[in-house]
Coordinates of C-alpha atoms and ligand atoms in Angstrom, one line a residue:
X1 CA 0.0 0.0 0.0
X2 CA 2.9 2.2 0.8
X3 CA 5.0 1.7 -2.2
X4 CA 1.3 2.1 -4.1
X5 CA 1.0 6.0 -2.8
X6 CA 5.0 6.5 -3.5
X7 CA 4.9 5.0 -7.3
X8 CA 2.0 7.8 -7.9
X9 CA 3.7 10.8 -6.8
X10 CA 4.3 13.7 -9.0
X11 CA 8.5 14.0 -9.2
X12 CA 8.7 16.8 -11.7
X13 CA 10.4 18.5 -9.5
X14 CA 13.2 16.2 -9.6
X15 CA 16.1 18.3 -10.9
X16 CA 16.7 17.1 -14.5
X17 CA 18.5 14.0 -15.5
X18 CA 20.1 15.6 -18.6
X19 CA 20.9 12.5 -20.8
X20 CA 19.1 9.2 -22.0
X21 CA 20.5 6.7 -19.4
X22 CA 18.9 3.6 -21.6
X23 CA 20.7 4.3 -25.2
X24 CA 23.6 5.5 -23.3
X25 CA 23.8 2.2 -21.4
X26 CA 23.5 0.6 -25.2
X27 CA 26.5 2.8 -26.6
X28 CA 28.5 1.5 -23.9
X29 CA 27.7 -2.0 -23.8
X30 CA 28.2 -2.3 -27.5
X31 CA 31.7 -0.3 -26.8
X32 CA 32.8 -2.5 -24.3
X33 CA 32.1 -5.5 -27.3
X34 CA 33.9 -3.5 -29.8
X35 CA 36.7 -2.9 -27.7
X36 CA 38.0 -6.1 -26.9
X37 CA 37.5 -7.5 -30.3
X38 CA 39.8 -4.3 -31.0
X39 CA 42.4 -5.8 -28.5
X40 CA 44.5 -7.5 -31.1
X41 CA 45.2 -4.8 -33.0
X42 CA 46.6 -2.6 -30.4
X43 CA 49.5 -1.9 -28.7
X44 CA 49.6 -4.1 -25.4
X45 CA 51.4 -0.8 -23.2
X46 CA 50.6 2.8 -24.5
X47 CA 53.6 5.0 -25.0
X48 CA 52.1 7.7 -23.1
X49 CA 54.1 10.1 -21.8
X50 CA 54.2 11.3 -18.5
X51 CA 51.7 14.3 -18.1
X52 CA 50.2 13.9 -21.7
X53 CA 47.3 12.7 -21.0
X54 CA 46.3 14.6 -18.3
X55 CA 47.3 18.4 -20.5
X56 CA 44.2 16.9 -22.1
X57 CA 41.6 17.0 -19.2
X58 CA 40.0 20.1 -17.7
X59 CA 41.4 21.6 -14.2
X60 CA 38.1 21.8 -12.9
X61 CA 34.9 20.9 -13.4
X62 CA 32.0 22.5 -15.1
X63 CA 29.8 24.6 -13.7
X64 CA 26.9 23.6 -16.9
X65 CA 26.6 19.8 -17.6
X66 CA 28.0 19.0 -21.0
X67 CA 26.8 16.6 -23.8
X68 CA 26.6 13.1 -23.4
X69 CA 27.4 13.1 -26.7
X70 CA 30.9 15.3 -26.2
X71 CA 31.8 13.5 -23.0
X72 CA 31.7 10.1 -24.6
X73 CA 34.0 11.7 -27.7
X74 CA 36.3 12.8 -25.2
X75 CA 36.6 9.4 -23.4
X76 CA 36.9 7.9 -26.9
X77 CA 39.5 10.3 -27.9
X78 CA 42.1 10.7 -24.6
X79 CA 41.4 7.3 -22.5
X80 CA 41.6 4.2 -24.2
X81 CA 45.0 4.6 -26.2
X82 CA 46.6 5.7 -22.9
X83 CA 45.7 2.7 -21.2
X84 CA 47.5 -0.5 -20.4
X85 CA 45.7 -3.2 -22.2
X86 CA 45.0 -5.8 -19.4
X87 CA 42.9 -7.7 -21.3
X88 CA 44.8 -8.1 -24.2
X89 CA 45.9 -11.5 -25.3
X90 CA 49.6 -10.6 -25.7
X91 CA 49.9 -9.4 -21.8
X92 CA 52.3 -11.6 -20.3
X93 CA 53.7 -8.8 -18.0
X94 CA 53.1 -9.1 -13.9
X95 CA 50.1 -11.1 -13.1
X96 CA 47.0 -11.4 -15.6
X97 CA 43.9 -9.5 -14.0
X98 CA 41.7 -11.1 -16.3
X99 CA 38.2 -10.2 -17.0
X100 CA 36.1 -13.3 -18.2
X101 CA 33.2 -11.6 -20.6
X102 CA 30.8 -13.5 -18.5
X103 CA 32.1 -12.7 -14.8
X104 CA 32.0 -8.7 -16.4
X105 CA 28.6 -8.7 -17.2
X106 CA 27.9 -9.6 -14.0
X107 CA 30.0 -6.5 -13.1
X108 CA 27.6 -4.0 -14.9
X109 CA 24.5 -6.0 -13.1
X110 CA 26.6 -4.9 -9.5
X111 CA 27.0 -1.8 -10.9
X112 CA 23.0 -1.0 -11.8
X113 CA 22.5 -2.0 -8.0
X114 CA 25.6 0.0 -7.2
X115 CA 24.8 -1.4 -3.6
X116 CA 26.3 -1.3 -0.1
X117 CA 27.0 -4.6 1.1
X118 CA 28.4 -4.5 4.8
X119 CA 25.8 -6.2 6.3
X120 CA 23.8 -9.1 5.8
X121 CA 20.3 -6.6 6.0
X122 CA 22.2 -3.9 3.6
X123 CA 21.5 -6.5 0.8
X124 CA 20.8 -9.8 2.0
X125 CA 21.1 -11.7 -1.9
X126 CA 24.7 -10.2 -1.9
X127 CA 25.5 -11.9 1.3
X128 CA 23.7 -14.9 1.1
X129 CA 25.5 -15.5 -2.5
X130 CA 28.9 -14.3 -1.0
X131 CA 28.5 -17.5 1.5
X132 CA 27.7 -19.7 -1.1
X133 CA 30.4 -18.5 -3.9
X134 CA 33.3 -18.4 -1.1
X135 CA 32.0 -22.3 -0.7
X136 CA 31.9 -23.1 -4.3
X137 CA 35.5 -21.8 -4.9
X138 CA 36.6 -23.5 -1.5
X139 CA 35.8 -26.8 -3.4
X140 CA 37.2 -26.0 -6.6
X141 CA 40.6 -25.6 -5.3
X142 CA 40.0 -28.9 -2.9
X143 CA 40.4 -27.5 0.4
X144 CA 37.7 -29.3 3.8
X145 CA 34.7 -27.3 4.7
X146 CA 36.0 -26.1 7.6
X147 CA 37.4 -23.3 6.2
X148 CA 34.7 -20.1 5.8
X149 CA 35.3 -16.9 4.3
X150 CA 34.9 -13.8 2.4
X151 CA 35.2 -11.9 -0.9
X152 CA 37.9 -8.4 -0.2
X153 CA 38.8 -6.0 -2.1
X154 CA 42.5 -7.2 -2.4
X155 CA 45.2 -9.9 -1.0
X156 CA 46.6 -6.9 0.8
X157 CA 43.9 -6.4 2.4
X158 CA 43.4 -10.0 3.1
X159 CA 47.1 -10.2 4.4
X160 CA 46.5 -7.4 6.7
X161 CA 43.4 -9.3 8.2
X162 CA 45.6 -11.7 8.7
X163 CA 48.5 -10.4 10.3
X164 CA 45.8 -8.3 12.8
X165 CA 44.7 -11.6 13.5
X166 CA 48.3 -13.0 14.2
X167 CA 48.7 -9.9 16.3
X168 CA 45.7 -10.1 18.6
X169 CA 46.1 -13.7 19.3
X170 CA 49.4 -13.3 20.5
X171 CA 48.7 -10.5 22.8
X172 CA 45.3 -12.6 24.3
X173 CA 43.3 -10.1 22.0
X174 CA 44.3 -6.6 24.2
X175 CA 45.9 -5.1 21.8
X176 CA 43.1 -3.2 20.2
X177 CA 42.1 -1.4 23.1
X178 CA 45.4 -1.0 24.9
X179 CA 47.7 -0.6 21.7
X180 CA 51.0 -1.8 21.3
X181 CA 53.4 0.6 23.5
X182 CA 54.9 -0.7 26.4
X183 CA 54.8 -4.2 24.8
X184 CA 57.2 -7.2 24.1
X185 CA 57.8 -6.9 20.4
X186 CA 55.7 -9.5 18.4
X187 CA 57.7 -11.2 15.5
X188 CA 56.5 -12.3 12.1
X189 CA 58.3 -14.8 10.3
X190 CA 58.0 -15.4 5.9
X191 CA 60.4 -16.1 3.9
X192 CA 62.8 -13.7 1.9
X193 CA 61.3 -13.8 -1.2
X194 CA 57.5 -12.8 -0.1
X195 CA 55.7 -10.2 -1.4
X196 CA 55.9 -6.6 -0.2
X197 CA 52.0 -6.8 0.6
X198 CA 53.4 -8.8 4.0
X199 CA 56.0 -6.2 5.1
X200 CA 53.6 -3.3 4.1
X201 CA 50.6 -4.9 6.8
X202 CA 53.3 -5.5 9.8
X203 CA 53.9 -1.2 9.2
X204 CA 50.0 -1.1 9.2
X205 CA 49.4 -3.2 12.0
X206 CA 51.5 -1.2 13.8
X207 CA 54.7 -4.4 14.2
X208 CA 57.2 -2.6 12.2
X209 CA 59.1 -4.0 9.5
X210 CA 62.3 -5.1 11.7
X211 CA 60.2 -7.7 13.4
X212 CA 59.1 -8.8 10.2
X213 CA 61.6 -11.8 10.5
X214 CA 62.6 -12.9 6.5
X215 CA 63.8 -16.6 6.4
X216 CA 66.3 -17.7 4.0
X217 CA 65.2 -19.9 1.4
X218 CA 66.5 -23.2 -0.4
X219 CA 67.9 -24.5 -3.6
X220 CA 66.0 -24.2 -7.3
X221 CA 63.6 -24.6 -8.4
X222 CA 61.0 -23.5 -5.3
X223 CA 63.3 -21.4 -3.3
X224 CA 61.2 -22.8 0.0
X225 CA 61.8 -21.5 2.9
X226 CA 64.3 -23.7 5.1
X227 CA 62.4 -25.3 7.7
X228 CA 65.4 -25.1 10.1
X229 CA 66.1 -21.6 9.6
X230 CA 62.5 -21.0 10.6
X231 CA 62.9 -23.7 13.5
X232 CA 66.1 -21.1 14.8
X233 CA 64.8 -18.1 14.4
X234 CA 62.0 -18.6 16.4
X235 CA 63.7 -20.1 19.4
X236 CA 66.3 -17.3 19.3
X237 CA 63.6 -14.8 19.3
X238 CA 62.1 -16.4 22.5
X239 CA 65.4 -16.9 24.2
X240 CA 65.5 -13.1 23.5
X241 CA 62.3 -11.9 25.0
X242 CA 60.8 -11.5 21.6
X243 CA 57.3 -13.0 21.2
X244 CA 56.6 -15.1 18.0
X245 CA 52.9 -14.6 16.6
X246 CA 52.9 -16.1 13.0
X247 CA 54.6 -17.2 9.9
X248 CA 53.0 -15.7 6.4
X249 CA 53.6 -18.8 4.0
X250 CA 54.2 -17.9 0.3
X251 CA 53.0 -20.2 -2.4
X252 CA 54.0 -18.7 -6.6
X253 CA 55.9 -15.7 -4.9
X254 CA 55.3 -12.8 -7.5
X255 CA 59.0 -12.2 -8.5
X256 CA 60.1 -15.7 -9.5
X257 CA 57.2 -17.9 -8.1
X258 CA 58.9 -18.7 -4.7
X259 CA 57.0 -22.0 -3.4
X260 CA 57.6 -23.2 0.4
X261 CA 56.9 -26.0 1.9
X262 CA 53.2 -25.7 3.2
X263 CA 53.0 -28.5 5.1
X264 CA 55.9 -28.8 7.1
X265 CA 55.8 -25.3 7.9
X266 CA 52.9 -25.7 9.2
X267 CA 54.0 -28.6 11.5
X268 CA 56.2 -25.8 13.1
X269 CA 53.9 -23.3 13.1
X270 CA 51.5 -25.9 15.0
X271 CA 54.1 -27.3 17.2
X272 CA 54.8 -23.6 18.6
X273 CA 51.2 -22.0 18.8
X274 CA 52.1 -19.9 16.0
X275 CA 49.0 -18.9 13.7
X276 CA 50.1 -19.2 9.9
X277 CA 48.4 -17.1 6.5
X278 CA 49.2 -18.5 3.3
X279 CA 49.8 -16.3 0.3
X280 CA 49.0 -17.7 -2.8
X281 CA 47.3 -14.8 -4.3
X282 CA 48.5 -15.9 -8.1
X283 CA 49.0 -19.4 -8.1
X284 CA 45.7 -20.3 -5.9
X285 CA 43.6 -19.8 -8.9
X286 CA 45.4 -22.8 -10.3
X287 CA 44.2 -25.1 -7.2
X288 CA 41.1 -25.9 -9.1
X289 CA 43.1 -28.2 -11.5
X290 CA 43.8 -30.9 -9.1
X291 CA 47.0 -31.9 -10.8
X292 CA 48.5 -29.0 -9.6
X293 CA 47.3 -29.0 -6.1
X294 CA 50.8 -30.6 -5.0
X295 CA 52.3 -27.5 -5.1
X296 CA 50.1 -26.2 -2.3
X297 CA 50.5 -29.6 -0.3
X298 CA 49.5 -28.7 3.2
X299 CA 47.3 -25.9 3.2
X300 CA 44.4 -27.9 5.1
X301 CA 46.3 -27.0 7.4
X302 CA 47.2 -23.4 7.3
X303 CA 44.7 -20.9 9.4
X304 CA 44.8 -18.2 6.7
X305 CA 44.7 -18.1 3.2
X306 CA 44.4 -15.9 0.4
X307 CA 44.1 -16.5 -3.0
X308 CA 42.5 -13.6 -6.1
X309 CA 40.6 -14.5 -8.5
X310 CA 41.0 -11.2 -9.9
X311 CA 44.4 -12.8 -11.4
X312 CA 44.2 -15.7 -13.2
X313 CA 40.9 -17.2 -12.8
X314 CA 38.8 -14.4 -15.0
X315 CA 37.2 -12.5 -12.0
X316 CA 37.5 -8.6 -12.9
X317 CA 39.4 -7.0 -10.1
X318 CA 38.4 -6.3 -7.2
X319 CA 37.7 -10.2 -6.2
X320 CA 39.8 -11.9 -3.1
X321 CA 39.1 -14.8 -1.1
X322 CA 40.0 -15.0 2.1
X323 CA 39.5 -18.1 3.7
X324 CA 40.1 -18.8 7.2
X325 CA 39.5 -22.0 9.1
X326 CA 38.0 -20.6 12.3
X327 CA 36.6 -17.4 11.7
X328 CA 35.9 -17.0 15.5
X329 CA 40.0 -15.0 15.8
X330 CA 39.5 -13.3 12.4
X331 CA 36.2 -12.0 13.6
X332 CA 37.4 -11.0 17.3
X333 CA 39.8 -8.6 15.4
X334 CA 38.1 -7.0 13.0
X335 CA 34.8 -6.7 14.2
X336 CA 33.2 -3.5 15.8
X337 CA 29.6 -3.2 16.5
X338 CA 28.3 0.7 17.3
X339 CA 24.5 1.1 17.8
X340 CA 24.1 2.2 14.1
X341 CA 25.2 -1.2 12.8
X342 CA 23.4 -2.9 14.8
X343 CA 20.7 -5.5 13.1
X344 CA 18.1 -6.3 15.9
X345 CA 15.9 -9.4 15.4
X346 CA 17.9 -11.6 13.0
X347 CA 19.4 -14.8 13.9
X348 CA 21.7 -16.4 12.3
X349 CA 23.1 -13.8 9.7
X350 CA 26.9 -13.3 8.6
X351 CA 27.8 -9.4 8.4
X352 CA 30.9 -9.8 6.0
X353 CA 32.2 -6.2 7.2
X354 CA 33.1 -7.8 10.3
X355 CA 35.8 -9.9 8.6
X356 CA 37.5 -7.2 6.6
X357 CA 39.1 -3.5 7.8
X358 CA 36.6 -1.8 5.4
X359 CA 33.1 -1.4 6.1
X360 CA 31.4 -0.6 2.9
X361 CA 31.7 -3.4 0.3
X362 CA 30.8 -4.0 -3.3
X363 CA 28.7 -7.2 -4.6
X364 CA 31.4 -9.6 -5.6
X365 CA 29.8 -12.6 -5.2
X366 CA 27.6 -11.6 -8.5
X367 CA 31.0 -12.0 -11.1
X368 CA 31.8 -15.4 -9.5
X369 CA 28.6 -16.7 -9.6
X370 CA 28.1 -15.7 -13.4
X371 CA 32.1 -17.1 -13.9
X372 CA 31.4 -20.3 -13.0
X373 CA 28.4 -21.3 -14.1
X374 CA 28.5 -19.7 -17.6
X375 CA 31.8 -21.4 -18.1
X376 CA 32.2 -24.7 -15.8
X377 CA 35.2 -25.9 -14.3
X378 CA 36.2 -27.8 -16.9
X379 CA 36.8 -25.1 -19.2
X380 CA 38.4 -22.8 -16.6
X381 CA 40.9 -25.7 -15.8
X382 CA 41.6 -26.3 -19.7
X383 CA 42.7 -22.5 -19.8
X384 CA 44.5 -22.7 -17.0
X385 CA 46.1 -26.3 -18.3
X386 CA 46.9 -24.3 -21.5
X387 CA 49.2 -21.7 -20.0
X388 CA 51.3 -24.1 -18.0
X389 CA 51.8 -25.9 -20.9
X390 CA 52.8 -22.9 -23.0
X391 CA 54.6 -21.4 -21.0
X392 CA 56.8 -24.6 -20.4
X393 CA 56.7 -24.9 -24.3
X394 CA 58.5 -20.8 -24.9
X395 CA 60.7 -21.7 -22.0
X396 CA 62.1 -24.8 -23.8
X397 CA 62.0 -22.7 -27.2
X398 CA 64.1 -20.1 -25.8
X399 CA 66.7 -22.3 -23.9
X400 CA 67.6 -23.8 -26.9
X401 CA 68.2 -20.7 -28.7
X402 CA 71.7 -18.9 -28.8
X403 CA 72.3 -16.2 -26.6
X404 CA 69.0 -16.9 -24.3
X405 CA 69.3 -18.5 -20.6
X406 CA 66.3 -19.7 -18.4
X407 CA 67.5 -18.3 -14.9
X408 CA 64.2 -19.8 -13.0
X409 CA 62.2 -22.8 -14.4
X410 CA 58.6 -22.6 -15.1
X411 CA 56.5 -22.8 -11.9
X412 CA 53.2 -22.6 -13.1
X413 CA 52.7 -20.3 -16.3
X414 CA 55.7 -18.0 -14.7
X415 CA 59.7 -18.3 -15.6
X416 CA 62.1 -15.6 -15.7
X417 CA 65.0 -15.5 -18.7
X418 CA 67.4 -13.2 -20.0
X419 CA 69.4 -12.4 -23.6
X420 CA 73.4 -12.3 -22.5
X421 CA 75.6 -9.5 -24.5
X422 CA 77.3 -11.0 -27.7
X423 CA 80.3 -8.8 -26.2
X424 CA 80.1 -10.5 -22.9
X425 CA 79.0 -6.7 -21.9
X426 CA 77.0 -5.9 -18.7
X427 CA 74.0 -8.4 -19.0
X428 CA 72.2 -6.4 -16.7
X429 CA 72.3 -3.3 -18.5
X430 CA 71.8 -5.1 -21.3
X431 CA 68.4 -6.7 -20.5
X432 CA 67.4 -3.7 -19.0
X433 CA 67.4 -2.2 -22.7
X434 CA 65.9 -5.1 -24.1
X435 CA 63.0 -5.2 -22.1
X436 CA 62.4 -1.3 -22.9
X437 CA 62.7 -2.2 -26.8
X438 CA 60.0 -5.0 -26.2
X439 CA 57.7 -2.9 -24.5
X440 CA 57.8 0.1 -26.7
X441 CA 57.5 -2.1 -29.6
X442 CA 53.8 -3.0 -28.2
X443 CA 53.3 -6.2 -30.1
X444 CA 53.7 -7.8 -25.9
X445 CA 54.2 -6.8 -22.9
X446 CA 56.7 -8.0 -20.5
X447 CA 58.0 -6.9 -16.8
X448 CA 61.1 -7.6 -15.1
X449 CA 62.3 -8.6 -11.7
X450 CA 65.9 -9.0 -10.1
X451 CA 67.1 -12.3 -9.2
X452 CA 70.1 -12.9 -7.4
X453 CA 71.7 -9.8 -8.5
X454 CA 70.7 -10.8 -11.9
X455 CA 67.9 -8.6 -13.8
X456 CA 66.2 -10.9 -15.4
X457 CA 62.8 -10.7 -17.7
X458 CA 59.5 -12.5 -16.3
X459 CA 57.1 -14.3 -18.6
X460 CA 54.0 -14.7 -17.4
X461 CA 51.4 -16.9 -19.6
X462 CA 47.4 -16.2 -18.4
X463 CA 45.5 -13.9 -20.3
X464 CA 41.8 -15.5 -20.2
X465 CA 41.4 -15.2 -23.9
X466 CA 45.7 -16.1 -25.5
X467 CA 46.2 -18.9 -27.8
X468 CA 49.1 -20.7 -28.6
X469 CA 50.0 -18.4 -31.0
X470 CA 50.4 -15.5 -28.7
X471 CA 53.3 -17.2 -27.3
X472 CA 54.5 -17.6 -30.8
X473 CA 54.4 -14.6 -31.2
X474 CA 55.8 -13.7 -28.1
X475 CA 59.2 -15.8 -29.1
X476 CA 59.4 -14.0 -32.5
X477 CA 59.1 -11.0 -31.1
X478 CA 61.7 -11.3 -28.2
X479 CA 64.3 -13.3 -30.4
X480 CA 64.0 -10.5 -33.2
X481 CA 64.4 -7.5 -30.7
X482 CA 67.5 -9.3 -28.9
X483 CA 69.0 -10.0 -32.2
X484 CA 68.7 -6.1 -33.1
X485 CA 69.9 -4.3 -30.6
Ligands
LIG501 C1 49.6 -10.0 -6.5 C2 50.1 -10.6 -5.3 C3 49.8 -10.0 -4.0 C4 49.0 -8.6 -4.0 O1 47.8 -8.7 -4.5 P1 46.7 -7.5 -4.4 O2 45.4 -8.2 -4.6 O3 47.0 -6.6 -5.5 O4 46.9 -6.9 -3.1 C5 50.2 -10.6 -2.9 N1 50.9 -11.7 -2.9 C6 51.3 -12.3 -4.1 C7 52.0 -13.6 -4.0 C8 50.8 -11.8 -5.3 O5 51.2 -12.4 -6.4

């Protein structure tokens, strides 16, 4: 009856809504086809230069709406040939952030509710689904049902849960109301080659960096953390006063793919109360093919982990699961409960802000949902199978040509190679100028790391939509721009 008196109001005193939403939804929708058939034909990495782009945009905004019409011209005209193609087939640079055309579609359905989702009562179909698409990827990358979790914006986020977690625990959950000063230092233990979202939430959490405690790590061609290093560095930190709170466990490290141990890491971790995350924000994507599920061995075990399928697995970003095993720690850190969040009378209800430092939240669970069940498993793992198998196939290809060494071994889609000088030059220097020609040349797009004071060049195969000629091209075009410099 109420919504009957509100539908026949007069609005035309609405101020005016100057442009047709509907066709204008069309133009873009047909734009967003058009472009990514384009992909192909363009350059993967613009060559923008710095400041260009924005000489081009206004230094404030208009008083007067503008055109539709003239907007969209402008977008046309300044944005999309000084952006970094993503999506393009030939982008073998990083780690993919691929955008399956189904799981993006359900992106512009999230976007028409353009919806609040911290609580389970702030949109009830986002939460309910977020419960059941955290369970549906749980069993596609074969972990128990005992883990429970949630869609955040990013692993860093995810990490610095986490390590919040690691941190309460060890201080018997005080430390949010009584801070940290005055305190025995806690200590964190990963190893070396983690990523820099691990050192960046102990300065966040408040633990500082020096009692982020990096482990060495072991031979080619997982570089896993030595379990006796770990095993020492704990007791010497006790012996010291120091108390030991958790070890972040790194599974396809970003730089070279850096794999520990999981499960006997976790055996120590176990054996001294110590709670453990596991990072496997690239390579978890790849747990839903179980023949590479070895690689994570252990992580039934692990109270934390994270993996994104905003990488690999076609989700567009921002999509990361964070599992957890008992959410009861996770949720004694993070959650906070003023009067105006309160929701009286329901039982039973999950309010996903409670497990994550930010309150408002998009509608995730929408892309997953559409990912999955528009393409199956079965064609997700194929993909997946592909790039592995490709990217073994351009490593062998470029060992066995002249000039070209493999410095790190496929793990996964991700190996890291480099062209050495025909005058026995500087290699580094040398590769650093390589890698520039590549990238301006467009055709791919590559990204480097260093390795053992070595610079070396990281190929990473995983674009949703590459074929096996993309890494044919990719050896053509590397080969031909070595041999000319
Ligand atoms: C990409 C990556 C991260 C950071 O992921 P974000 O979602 O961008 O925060 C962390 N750890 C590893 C191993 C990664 O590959």
């Amino acid at each position: 009856m109420g919504l009957m008196v509100v539908m026949s109001l007069d609005r035309s005193d609405a101020v005016d809504e100057p442009f047709d939403f509907r066709a204008w939804s069309h133009k873009a929708a047909d734009w967003a086809t058009d472009y990514r058939e384009s992909l192909d034909s363009r350059p993967v990495r613009p060559k923008a230069i710095p400041g260009a782009i924005a000489a081009q945009i206004a230094d404030a905004a208009p008083e007067d709406g503008e055109t539709m019409e003239s907007i969209f011209a402008d977008f046309e005209r300044i944005i999309p040939d000084g952006m970094t193609h993503w999506q393009h087939p030939r982008f073998f640079a990083y780690f993919q952030s691929n955008a399956a055309p189904a799981a993006q579609l359900a992106e512009q359905l999230a976007t028409a509710f353009a919806s609040q989702c911290m609580l389970w009562q702030t949109s009830p179909a986002a939460t309910e689904l977020e419960i059941k698409m955290v369970d549906w990827l749980r069993q596609a990358v074969g972990l128990p049902d005992d883990f429970k979790g949630s869609f955040q914006d990013t692993a860093s986020s995810a990490t610095l849960c986490a390590v919040l977690t690691m941190r309460e625990r060890a201080l018997e959950f005080k430390g949010n109301q009584e801070g940290l000063f005055g305190k025995q230092p806690l200590r964190i233990y990963a190893s070396e080659r983690t990523h820099s979202s691990i050192d960046k939430a102990l300065w966040v959490a408040g633990l500082g960096q020096d009692n982020l405690v990096k482990i060495p790590t072991g031979p080619a061609p997982l570089f896993a953390m030595q379990a006796d290093a770990l095993r020492e560095a704990i007791a010497r930190d006790r012996a010291a006063g120091f108390v030991p709170a958790g070890v972040v466990i790194c599974v396809g490290g970003t730089s070279i793919g850096a794999t520990d141990n999981v499960e006997e890491i976790c055996q120590i971790a176990e054996a001294e109360d110590l709670y453990t995350h596991l990072d496997a924000a690239w390579a978890g994507s790849a747990m839903i093919c179980p023949e590479f599920q070895p690689l994570w061995n252990g992580a039934h075990r692990a109270d934390s982990i994270v993996l994104n399928p905003h990488k690999w697995l076609g989700v567009p970003m921002e999509c990361s699961l964070h599992l957890v095993r008992d959410p009861s720690s996770l949720v004694r850190t993070m959650a906070i409960q003023p009067e105006y969040l309160k929701t009286h009378g329901k039982d039973g209800i999950v309010n996903f802000s409670e497990w994550s430092v930010q309150l408002g939240r998009r509608f995730r669970a929408l892309k997953i949902w559409f990912l999955f069940r528009a393409y199956g498993l079965e064609n997700l793992r194929q993909r997946i199978r592909n790039h592995v198998q490709w990217a073994e196939l351009l490593a062998d290809r470029l060992r066995d040509e002249s000039g070209f060494e493999i410095v790190t071994e496929p793990i996964l889609s991700l190996f890291s190679f480099r062209h050495l000088p025909k005058d026995g030059g500087d290699a580094n220097a040398h590769n650093l100028e390589l890698i520039n020609a590549i990238n301006d040349d467009g055709t791919i797009y590559l990204t480097q790391t260093m390795h053992e004071e070595k610079f070396v060049i990281r190929f990473v195969a995983g674009q949703f939509d590459m074929q096996k000629k993309d890494v044919d091209i990719a050896f053509e075009t590397i080969t031909r721009i070595a041999n000319e410099l």
